[in-house]
Amino acid sequence: MDLEGIVSRALAAFRAARDVPSLENAKARFLGKGGELAAFRPSGSPEERRAQGAKFNAAKQTIEDALETRRKELAREKLNARLAEEALDVTLPARGRTRGSVHPVIRTWQRIEAIWRTLGFEVADGPEIETDWYSFTALNNPENHPARSMQDTFYVDLKDAGGIPLNLRPHTSPMQVRYARMHSPPIKVIAPGRTYRVDSDATHSPMFHQVECLWIDEDISFADLKGVYTEFLRRFFENDELEVRFRPSYFPFTEPSAEIDMKLKGRWLEISGSGQVHPAVVKNFGLDPERYIGFAFGSGLERLTMLRHGIDDLRLFFDGDLRFLAQFP
Ligand code: DAH
């Protein structure tokens, strides 16, 4: 039996084995009990047989080494195949992250602050949970005035408010009183913020936004208010020719009172309440109504936004529908 032939056949068979089972079969063929090596029988003189024994051991060692080498190769190939299959392709494009944008009403709020600041007005902020006194009484609202009724005001029942009647402010006008009691004239301030009323339809929302203005000095007039408000509207609507008119109206906290209208596409549209601050309210500011005169207005931010962008349903602002919001990038 030719040892070299066995070795070369074994090496060829191992190389040809593509997976572990075929390699184990090949191992059995050459190294197994009934395999080719086991069938080898030395022959000849004792010297010749001893020499053949040494060759046999060397051949067996070569075959075993080759088997071990091939085993390792197959294991490495298997691992590589698995790694390739499970690999994460980090170069794949990501799913994409969209960028949010500032809500159109909040953008109006920011524009309003910027414009009034350039007109020399401070910006103030105050509580949305208000006392009955600031929301109504201090503003000359008679006890039986409909604005106080349960229908349009949210009342707040706070255990630890010490029995003080509270509400979600139905307008930003309480800020006139809060600010005036903490500052001395001349006062030029706007106070934008959230307001609340039990009201909900295409043009009303239970939560909405207003901007209040208060201007107090010793020698100002309605003409001053009309001047700054017209300037504000012209800048807000980016229209230098925008027409503005004051129409007599009624509010408990102003006397005289006026509704401010602006002309848009040939139609007069109501945009704000305003007036000369009532002497009783000036007294509640802690000021002498004989000496100080005040002018005020309150405008709705949703309405300003709707007119600016031609939006006809206020509920769109609060639906959270991206098809609407994405139009204000
Ligand atoms: N507070 C009034 C409202 O919510 C709006 C208003 C009218 C505010 C006249 C004023 C004003 O400052 O002078 O309907």
GROMACS .gro file of C-alpha atoms and ligand atoms in nm:
model
  343
    1MET     CA    1   0.000   0.000   0.000
    2ASP     CA    2   0.139   0.338  -0.103
    3LEU     CA    3   0.158   0.582   0.191
    4GLU     CA    4   0.229   0.882  -0.029
    5GLY     CA    5  -0.074   0.802  -0.241
    6ILE     CA    6  -0.291   0.788   0.070
    7VAL     CA    7  -0.158   1.124   0.191
    8SER     CA    8  -0.216   1.299  -0.140
    9ARG     CA    9  -0.567   1.155  -0.176
   10ALA     CA   10  -0.653   1.257   0.182
   11LEU     CA   11  -0.529   1.611   0.128
   12ALA     CA   12  -0.724   1.639  -0.196
   13ALA     CA   13  -1.041   1.503  -0.028
   14PHE     CA   14  -1.009   1.750   0.261
   15ARG     CA   15  -0.961   2.042   0.023
   16ALA     CA   16  -1.265   1.931  -0.173
   17ALA     CA   17  -1.486   1.917   0.138
   18ARG     CA   18  -1.711   2.230   0.130
   19ASP     CA   19  -1.872   2.178   0.470
   20VAL     CA   20  -1.819   2.007   0.806
   21PRO     CA   21  -2.020   1.685   0.729
   22SER     CA   22  -1.827   1.617   0.406
   23LEU     CA   23  -1.501   1.684   0.588
   24GLU     CA   24  -1.596   1.436   0.864
   25ASN     CA   25  -1.684   1.178   0.596
   26ALA     CA   26  -1.343   1.229   0.437
   27LYS     CA   27  -1.180   1.194   0.778
   28ALA     CA   28  -1.351   0.857   0.828
   29ARG     CA   29  -1.232   0.748   0.485
   30PHE     CA   30  -0.867   0.805   0.569
   31LEU     CA   31  -0.826   0.806   0.949
   32GLY     CA   32  -1.128   0.594   1.056
   33LYS     CA   33  -1.116   0.236   1.183
   34GLY     CA   34  -1.202   0.095   0.841
   35GLY     CA   35  -1.014   0.374   0.664
   36GLU     CA   36  -0.722   0.362   0.423
   37LEU     CA   37  -0.451   0.423   0.689
   38ALA     CA   38  -0.586   0.149   0.913
   39ALA     CA   39  -0.562  -0.089   0.621
   40PHE     CA   40  -0.189  -0.021   0.583
   41ARG     CA   41   0.030  -0.323   0.672
   42PRO     CA   42   0.409  -0.295   0.693
   43SER     CA   43   0.596  -0.571   0.516
   44GLY     CA   44   0.951  -0.696   0.455
   45SER     CA   45   1.247  -0.733   0.697
   46PRO     CA   46   1.233  -0.595   1.053
   47GLU     CA   47   1.446  -0.295   0.946
   48GLU     CA   48   1.224  -0.223   0.650
   49ARG     CA   49   0.916  -0.254   0.869
   50ARG     CA   50   1.061  -0.017   1.128
   51ALA     CA   51   1.131   0.237   0.852
   52GLN     CA   52   0.776   0.195   0.720
   53GLY     CA   53   0.641   0.245   1.075
   54ALA     CA   54   0.816   0.583   1.097
   55LYS     CA   55   0.681   0.680   0.754
   56PHE     CA   56   0.334   0.567   0.860
   57ASN     CA   57   0.346   0.792   1.167
   58ALA     CA   58   0.467   1.088   0.958
   59ALA     CA   59   0.191   1.027   0.699
   60LYS     CA   60  -0.073   1.005   0.971
   61GLN     CA   61   0.054   1.326   1.127
   62THR     CA   62   0.041   1.506   0.791
   63ILE     CA   63  -0.316   1.389   0.733
   64GLU     CA   64  -0.424   1.492   1.084
   65ASP     CA   65  -0.264   1.835   1.046
   66ALA     CA   66  -0.435   1.885   0.711
   67LEU     CA   67  -0.767   1.782   0.866
   68GLU     CA   68  -0.725   2.032   1.149
   69THR     CA   69  -0.628   2.311   0.907
   70ARG     CA   70  -0.934   2.243   0.691
   71ARG     CA   71  -1.160   2.233   0.998
   72LYS     CA   72  -1.039   2.579   1.100
   73GLU     CA   73  -1.084   2.711   0.748
   74LEU     CA   74  -1.440   2.583   0.727
   75ALA     CA   75  -1.522   2.735   1.069
   76ARG     CA   76  -1.382   3.072   0.961
   77GLU     CA   77  -1.575   3.059   0.632
   78LYS     CA   78  -1.894   2.983   0.821
   79LEU     CA   79  -1.838   3.276   1.060
   80ASN     CA   80  -1.760   3.513   0.773
   81ALA     CA   81  -2.074   3.408   0.589
   82ARG     CA   82  -2.281   3.475   0.903
   83LEU     CA   83  -2.120   3.815   0.960
   84ALA     CA   84  -2.184   3.915   0.600
   85GLU     CA   85  -2.546   3.807   0.627
   86GLU     CA   86  -2.613   3.989   0.954
   87ALA     CA   87  -2.415   4.301   0.873
   88LEU     CA   88  -2.573   4.641   0.935
   89ASP     CA   89  -2.537   4.869   0.638
   90VAL     CA   90  -2.459   5.195   0.815
   91THR     CA   91  -2.441   5.375   0.482
   92LEU     CA   92  -2.817   5.329   0.420
   93PRO     CA   93  -2.991   5.669   0.413
   94ALA     CA   94  -3.182   5.746   0.736
   95ARG     CA   95  -3.563   5.765   0.739
   96GLY     CA   96  -3.542   6.144   0.763
   97ARG     CA   97  -3.631   6.379   1.046
   98THR     CA   98  -3.870   6.664   0.974
   99ARG     CA   99  -3.819   7.002   1.127
  100GLY     CA  100  -4.098   7.156   1.331
  101SER     CA  101  -4.205   7.517   1.300
  102VAL     CA  102  -4.346   7.791   1.520
  103HIS     CA  103  -4.727   7.782   1.543
  104PRO     CA  104  -4.888   8.060   1.332
  105VAL     CA  105  -5.058   8.217   1.638
  106ILE     CA  106  -4.734   8.217   1.834
  107ARG     CA  107  -4.564   8.373   1.534
  108THR     CA  108  -4.825   8.650   1.544
  109TRP     CA  109  -4.749   8.689   1.916
  110GLN     CA  110  -4.377   8.729   1.835
  111ARG     CA  111  -4.446   8.978   1.554
  112ILE     CA  112  -4.673   9.182   1.781
  113GLU     CA  113  -4.407   9.203   2.053
  114ALA     CA  114  -4.141   9.306   1.802
  115ILE     CA  115  -4.358   9.577   1.644
  116TRP     CA  116  -4.478   9.729   1.974
  117ARG     CA  117  -4.126   9.729   2.115
  118THR     CA  118  -4.012   9.945   1.825
  119LEU     CA  119  -4.308  10.176   1.904
  120GLY     CA  120  -4.167  10.222   2.256
  121PHE     CA  121  -4.390   9.981   2.450
  122GLU     CA  122  -4.281   9.736   2.721
  123VAL     CA  123  -4.401   9.375   2.713
  124ALA     CA  124  -4.561   9.232   3.029
  125ASP     CA  125  -4.684   8.891   3.134
  126GLY     CA  126  -4.930   8.783   3.402
  127PRO     CA  127  -5.129   8.495   3.555
  128GLU     CA  128  -5.388   8.299   3.356
  129ILE     CA  129  -5.569   8.199   3.676
  130GLU     CA  130  -5.700   8.535   3.793
  131THR     CA  131  -5.898   8.667   4.086
  132ASP     CA  132  -6.251   8.789   4.041
  133TRP     CA  133  -6.134   9.136   4.143
  134TYR     CA  134  -5.873   9.173   3.867
  135SER     CA  135  -6.086   9.006   3.597
  136PHE     CA  136  -6.404   9.204   3.668
  137THR     CA  137  -6.440   9.428   3.974
  138ALA     CA  138  -6.130   9.642   3.924
  139LEU     CA  139  -6.235   9.686   3.560
  140ASN     CA  140  -6.561   9.850   3.660
  141ASN     CA  141  -6.772   9.544   3.579
  142PRO     CA  142  -7.100   9.575   3.768
  143GLU     CA  143  -7.187   9.272   3.982
  144ASN     CA  144  -7.476   9.178   3.753
  145HIS     CA  145  -7.290   9.234   3.424
  146PRO     CA  146  -7.340   8.944   3.179
  147ALA     CA  147  -6.963   8.909   3.134
  148ARG     CA  148  -6.959   8.766   3.484
  149SER     CA  149  -7.217   8.498   3.413
  150MET     CA  150  -7.135   8.128   3.431
  151GLN     CA  151  -7.194   8.099   3.056
  152ASP     CA  152  -6.871   8.251   2.936
  153THR     CA  153  -6.629   8.236   3.227
  154PHE     CA  154  -6.442   7.932   3.356
  155TYR     CA  155  -6.447   7.943   3.735
  156VAL     CA  156  -6.169   7.777   3.930
  157ASP     CA  157  -6.229   7.602   4.259
  158LEU     CA  158  -5.900   7.594   4.446
  159LYS     CA  159  -5.910   7.449   4.800
  160ASP     CA  160  -5.619   7.659   4.926
  161ALA     CA  161  -5.718   7.991   4.764
  162GLY     CA  162  -5.854   8.109   5.100
  163GLY     CA  163  -6.206   8.156   4.967
  164ILE     CA  164  -6.096   8.408   4.699
  165PRO     CA  165  -6.308   8.357   4.383
  166LEU     CA  166  -6.082   8.261   4.092
  167ASN     CA  167  -6.134   8.226   3.718
  168LEU     CA  168  -5.939   8.152   3.402
  169ARG     CA  169  -5.900   8.510   3.281
  170PRO     CA  170  -6.161   8.578   3.010
  171HIS     CA  171  -5.950   8.863   2.869
  172THR     CA  172  -5.603   9.017   2.914
  173SER     CA  173  -5.751   9.338   3.060
  174PRO     CA  174  -5.665   9.240   3.422
  175MET     CA  175  -5.304   9.303   3.314
  176GLN     CA  176  -5.385   9.675   3.287
  177VAL     CA  177  -5.456   9.681   3.659
  178ARG     CA  178  -5.171   9.452   3.761
  179TYR     CA  179  -4.914   9.648   3.561
  180ALA     CA  180  -5.038   9.997   3.649
  181ARG     CA  181  -5.038   9.914   4.022
  182MET     CA  182  -4.671   9.814   4.000
  183HIS     CA  183  -4.536  10.093   3.777
  184SER     CA  184  -4.558  10.469   3.773
  185PRO     CA  185  -4.662  10.678   3.472
  186PRO     CA  186  -4.580  10.734   3.200
  187ILE     CA  187  -4.684  10.375   3.125
  188LYS     CA  188  -4.659  10.221   2.781
  189VAL     CA  189  -4.712   9.846   2.789
  190ILE     CA  190  -4.858   9.557   2.595
  191ALA     CA  191  -4.950   9.224   2.757
  192PRO     CA  192  -5.004   8.933   2.516
  193GLY     CA  193  -5.125   8.599   2.651
  194ARG     CA  194  -5.374   8.316   2.674
  195THR     CA  195  -5.737   8.383   2.763
  196TYR     CA  196  -6.035   8.153   2.825
  197ARG     CA  197  -6.409   8.152   2.767
  198VAL     CA  198  -6.682   7.887   2.756
  199ASP     CA  199  -6.725   7.934   2.384
  200SER     CA  200  -6.654   7.711   2.086
  201ASP     CA  201  -6.735   7.747   1.716
  202ALA     CA  202  -6.565   7.841   1.386
  203THR     CA  203  -6.454   8.176   1.525
  204HIS     CA  204  -6.431   8.100   1.901
  205SER     CA  205  -6.216   7.860   2.098
  206PRO     CA  206  -6.229   7.794   2.478
  207MET     CA  207  -5.863   7.895   2.486
  208PHE     CA  208  -5.752   8.183   2.268
  209HIS     CA  209  -5.501   8.466   2.272
  210GLN     CA  210  -5.529   8.839   2.322
  211VAL     CA  211  -5.294   9.130   2.342
  212GLU     CA  212  -5.376   9.410   2.584
  213CYS     CA  213  -5.233   9.759   2.563
  214LEU     CA  214  -5.222  10.032   2.823
  215TRP     CA  215  -5.083  10.380   2.770
  216ILE     CA  216  -5.099  10.626   3.057
  217ASP     CA  217  -4.965  10.980   3.066
  218GLU     CA  218  -5.072  11.332   3.156
  219ASP     CA  219  -5.138  11.473   2.813
  220ILE     CA  220  -5.222  11.207   2.557
  221SER     CA  221  -5.535  11.176   2.348
  222PHE     CA  222  -5.735  10.931   2.136
  223ALA     CA  223  -5.533  11.060   1.840
  224ASP     CA  224  -5.216  10.911   1.995
  225LEU     CA  225  -5.382  10.572   2.034
  226LYS     CA  226  -5.517  10.587   1.681
  227GLY     CA  227  -5.171  10.682   1.555
  228VAL     CA  228  -4.985  10.391   1.716
  229TYR     CA  229  -5.255  10.137   1.646
  230THR     CA  230  -5.274  10.233   1.279
  231GLU     CA  231  -4.895  10.213   1.259
  232PHE     CA  232  -4.907   9.870   1.423
  233LEU     CA  233  -5.168   9.736   1.178
  234ARG     CA  234  -4.982   9.874   0.878
  235ARG     CA  235  -4.664   9.699   0.987
  236PHE     CA  236  -4.843   9.379   1.089
  237PHE     CA  237  -5.025   9.349   0.756
  238GLU     CA  238  -4.728   9.494   0.564
  239ASN     CA  239  -4.955   9.750   0.398
  240ASP     CA  240  -4.864  10.118   0.430
  241GLU     CA  241  -5.204  10.228   0.297
  242LEU     CA  242  -5.417  10.022   0.536
  243GLU     CA  243  -5.721  10.225   0.649
  244VAL     CA  244  -5.831  10.224   1.013
  245ARG     CA  245  -6.141  10.370   1.176
  246PHE     CA  246  -6.272  10.407   1.531
  247ARG     CA  247  -6.643  10.332   1.581
  248PRO     CA  248  -6.825  10.419   1.908
  249SER     CA  249  -6.892  10.118   2.129
  250TYR     CA  250  -6.932  10.020   2.491
  251PHE     CA  251  -6.703   9.855   2.746
  252PRO     CA  252  -6.745   9.894   3.121
  253PHE     CA  253  -6.377   9.981   3.174
  254THR     CA  254  -6.351  10.255   2.908
  255GLU     CA  255  -6.535  10.581   2.856
  256PRO     CA  256  -6.563  10.667   2.575
  257SER     CA  257  -6.520  10.326   2.412
  258ALA     CA  258  -6.449  10.244   2.052
  259GLU     CA  259  -6.434   9.946   1.823
  260ILE     CA  260  -6.134   9.961   1.590
  261ASP     CA  261  -6.205   9.853   1.231
  262MET     CA  262  -5.963   9.801   0.944
  263LYS     CA  263  -6.040   9.793   0.574
  264LEU     CA  264  -5.951   9.471   0.398
  265LYS     CA  265  -6.044   9.411   0.031
  266GLY     CA  266  -6.301   9.690   0.044
  267ARG     CA  267  -6.471   9.565   0.363
  268TRP     CA  268  -6.454   9.712   0.714
  269LEU     CA  269  -6.357   9.442   0.964
  270GLU     CA  270  -6.366   9.470   1.342
  271ILE     CA  271  -6.020   9.406   1.483
  272SER     CA  272  -6.007   9.542   1.836
  273GLY     CA  273  -6.186   9.693   2.135
  274SER     CA  274  -6.042  10.014   2.275
  275GLY     CA  275  -6.115  10.324   2.472
  276GLN     CA  276  -6.015  10.588   2.721
  277VAL     CA  277  -5.969  10.417   3.055
  278HIS     CA  278  -6.270  10.484   3.283
  279PRO     CA  279  -6.186  10.714   3.579
  280ALA     CA  280  -6.305  10.444   3.821
  281VAL     CA  281  -6.047  10.207   3.671
  282VAL     CA  282  -5.771  10.471   3.682
  283LYS     CA  283  -5.851  10.496   4.057
  284ASN     CA  284  -5.808  10.118   4.086
  285PHE     CA  285  -5.465  10.163   3.926
  286GLY     CA  286  -5.389  10.373   4.237
  287LEU     CA  287  -5.370  10.691   4.023
  288ASP     CA  288  -5.551  11.024   4.028
  289PRO     CA  289  -5.795  11.035   3.730
  290GLU     CA  290  -5.783  11.416   3.744
  291ARG     CA  291  -5.416  11.405   3.660
  292TYR     CA  292  -5.369  11.093   3.448
  293ILE     CA  293  -5.540  10.987   3.131
  294GLY     CA  294  -5.514  10.634   2.996
  295PHE     CA  295  -5.587  10.463   2.667
  296ALA     CA  296  -5.623  10.090   2.615
  297PHE     CA  297  -5.708   9.827   2.361
  298GLY     CA  298  -5.749   9.452   2.348
  299SER     CA  299  -5.708   9.254   2.023
  300GLY     CA  300  -5.744   8.885   1.942
  301LEU     CA  301  -5.432   8.710   1.812
  302GLU     CA  302  -5.626   8.436   1.631
  303ARG     CA  303  -5.830   8.700   1.446
  304LEU     CA  304  -5.517   8.893   1.344
  305THR     CA  305  -5.361   8.568   1.221
  306MET     CA  306  -5.675   8.463   1.031
  307LEU     CA  307  -5.699   8.798   0.853
  308ARG     CA  308  -5.331   8.803   0.767
  309HIS     CA  309  -5.334   8.456   0.612
  310GLY     CA  310  -5.696   8.432   0.490
  311ILE     CA  311  -5.785   8.148   0.729
  312ASP     CA  312  -6.162   8.108   0.771
  313ASP     CA  313  -6.191   7.853   1.055
  314LEU     CA  314  -6.023   7.919   1.389
  315ARG     CA  315  -6.043   7.551   1.487
  316LEU     CA  316  -5.766   7.479   1.235
  317PHE     CA  317  -5.523   7.640   1.480
  318PHE     CA  318  -5.592   7.378   1.745
  319ASP     CA  319  -5.652   7.059   1.544
  320GLY     CA  320  -5.280   6.986   1.519
  321ASP     CA  321  -5.323   6.882   1.154
  322LEU     CA  322  -4.982   6.889   0.987
  323ARG     CA  323  -5.137   6.959   0.645
  324PHE     CA  324  -5.241   7.297   0.789
  325LEU     CA  325  -4.942   7.366   1.013
  326ALA     CA  326  -4.686   7.278   0.744
  327GLN     CA  327  -4.813   7.575   0.544
  328PHE     CA  328  -4.637   7.800   0.799
  329PRO     CA  329  -4.277   7.678   0.765
  330DAH     N1  330  -6.128   9.308   2.719
  330DAH     C1  331  -6.212   9.326   2.603
  330DAH     C2  332  -6.260   9.191   2.555
  330DAH     O1  333  -6.201   9.094   2.584
  330DAH     C3  334  -6.138   9.395   2.491
  330DAH     C4  335  -6.102   9.538   2.523
  330DAH     C5  336  -6.188   9.639   2.491
  330DAH     C6  337  -5.984   9.567   2.583
  330DAH     C7  338  -6.158   9.771   2.519
  330DAH     C8  339  -5.950   9.699   2.611
  330DAH     C9  340  -6.038   9.802   2.577
  330DAH     O2  341  -5.834   9.734   2.667
  330DAH     O3  342  -6.006   9.928   2.604
  330DAH     O4  343  -6.358   9.186   2.482
   0.00000   0.00000   0.00000
